[in-house]
Amino acid sequence: GPPRGGPRGRRRGPRRACTPVTMAYKLVTLGGDGTGPEVMREGMRVLSAVSEVLGVAWDVEDIPCGGQYYLKHGSRDWPEGAEERCSAADLILLGAVGWPSPTGTGPVLMGNGKMAGHSPVIGNRTRLNLFANVRPVKLYEGVQHRIHGANKLVWQPGQVDMVMIRENTEGLYAGMGGKLAPGGKVDVATDTRVITRRASEQVIRFAFELCKKRNKGAPKDGKLRVTAVVKDNVLHGCQLFAQIFQEIGEEYPDIEKDTAIVDAFTQWLIGQPEFYDVVVTTNMFGDIVTDLASVLQGGMGMAVGANVGRDHGMFEPIHGSAPKHAGKDKVNPIAMILAVKEGLDWLGQRKGDARLVRAAAAIEGAVVKVLKDGHPLTYDLAGEAKASRCSEVGEAIAKLAAHALA
Ligand code: GGG
């Protein structure tokens, strides 16, 4: 059965009579850099609030990581043993990583040329085979997205409701490439884009299964539709991806198969978002089009990414560490809070624990209410003049979610 127990973290002190022997879910939190730990604090505030009401226990391990950790410790972007702790976790929550280099341009890089923060993000995705990066793109009522015409929203809630799935373990992120530096000066840099049948099959099948399970269809016509975003007029890898999309698509006769070339797709996405239901694409294209799609849902502060595989899940806001806002209690915690919601839903379904699924629904309900009320919201949604603090938004959502479950 699912673990049951004390409200917050490890149960300490004497147990009441009749309390069953309990165990806690293992949770790893990776706050990371800049605003990452700030939004994580709010995500954890919400998690604690709902867990307390439902009696869900968590054994929480917070692992420091990222560019700031690397600058302090010198050789690694997270502590030794972090990999094993992530492997052993029931659930992983990630804030944001990446920190500006104090000596050069761009992010802090490690000796191996990788961004400091690579291990918890790209490392975990690869090592734990979190092959699908699932990014819901939904415009909630009350949210002013960034596409306006004559002082009114161009797209209404209900017209933007799709899920984008990004292949998460290969493509341009495969780490196959390097630099040549004759005479000590970098002269050649390569990144080889790797597309395999195995990874393409698993992510494409995942997309069709999700479309079937979601059973919502596209807002425009209610049709179940999976769109593959490729560049198969030019790239060999995309030709293989598109071919596999057709092969697997044949197993799903009730789902419409749609293929879009990535450059054309960018303007269709903004011009007719109501056409899309589930979208599947390769790693780098997925990274780019999901950031673009976030403008349809209120910006990066609203966009969540679920990294899932067969045995593990890691949930994050898709935004980065926003160094210029760090330490100001300013940024929008809703993407992180929705990451907690997605994580609870995923874990609840895996473990057959209805409490977690209820908690996830309560968190989404609380987010919906705050957005509809228009208060409290951070600067990105409310404007600077009416902005509330990151922690005020977290407190309000925690309270509403707990109240809904009580
Ligand atoms: N919140 C996730 C985060 O901090 N991502 C930074 C990053 O480098 N991500 C790589 C990627 O998603 O492509």
PDB file of C-alpha atoms and ligand atoms in Angstrom, residues 94-97 115 121-122 125 133 135 166 173 287 316-321, ligand 1:
ATOM      1  CA  LEU A  94      14.099  20.701  -9.711  1.00  0.00           C
ATOM      2  CA  GLY A  95      14.201  24.503  -9.452  1.00  0.00           C
ATOM      3  CA  ALA A  96      16.548  26.101 -11.968  1.00  0.00           C
ATOM      4  CA  VAL A  97      20.249  25.928 -12.759  1.00  0.00           C
ATOM      5  CA  MET A 115      27.448  24.037 -17.992  1.00  0.00           C
ATOM      6  CA  VAL A 121      19.266  18.565 -15.356  1.00  0.00           C
ATOM      7  CA  ILE A 122      20.645  16.920 -18.474  1.00  0.00           C
ATOM      8  CA  ARG A 125      17.384  13.150 -17.779  1.00  0.00           C
ATOM      9  CA  ASN A 133       9.723  16.006 -21.318  1.00  0.00           C
ATOM     10  CA  ARG A 135       5.059  20.407 -21.155  1.00  0.00           C
ATOM     11  CA  ARG A 166      10.043  16.934 -26.134  1.00  0.00           C
ATOM     12  CA  TYR A 173      21.813  17.298 -26.292  1.00  0.00           C
ATOM     13  CA  ASP A 287      13.275  23.278 -26.037  1.00  0.00           C
ATOM     14  CA  GLU A 316      10.548  21.529 -12.926  1.00  0.00           C
ATOM     15  CA  PRO A 317       9.481  24.953 -14.045  1.00  0.00           C
ATOM     16  CA  ILE A 318      10.876  25.315 -17.564  1.00  0.00           C
ATOM     17  CA  HIS A 319      12.386  28.709 -16.748  1.00  0.00           C
ATOM     18  CA  GLY A 320      16.003  29.243 -15.793  1.00  0.00           C
ATOM     19  CA  SER A 321      17.561  30.782 -12.692  1.00  0.00           C
TER      20      SER A 321
HETATM   21  N1  GGG B   1      14.253  24.826 -14.673  1.00  0.00           N
HETATM   22  C1  GGG B   1      15.109  24.108 -15.462  1.00  0.00           C
HETATM   23  C2  GGG B   1      16.407  24.742 -15.750  1.00  0.00           C
HETATM   24  O1  GGG B   1      16.974  25.412 -14.949  1.00  0.00           O
HETATM   25  N2  GGG B   1      16.904  24.515 -16.922  1.00  0.00           N
HETATM   26  C3  GGG B   1      18.141  25.057 -17.322  1.00  0.00           C
HETATM   27  C4  GGG B   1      18.723  24.289 -18.440  1.00  0.00           C
HETATM   28  O2  GGG B   1      19.861  24.443 -18.763  1.00  0.00           O
HETATM   29  N3  GGG B   1      17.934  23.463 -19.059  1.00  0.00           N
HETATM   30  C5  GGG B   1      18.313  22.744 -20.179  1.00  0.00           C
HETATM   31  C6  GGG B   1      17.128  22.446 -21.020  1.00  0.00           C
HETATM   32  O3  GGG B   1      16.027  22.270 -20.512  1.00  0.00           O
HETATM   33  O4  GGG B   1      17.284  22.398 -22.217  1.00  0.00           O
END
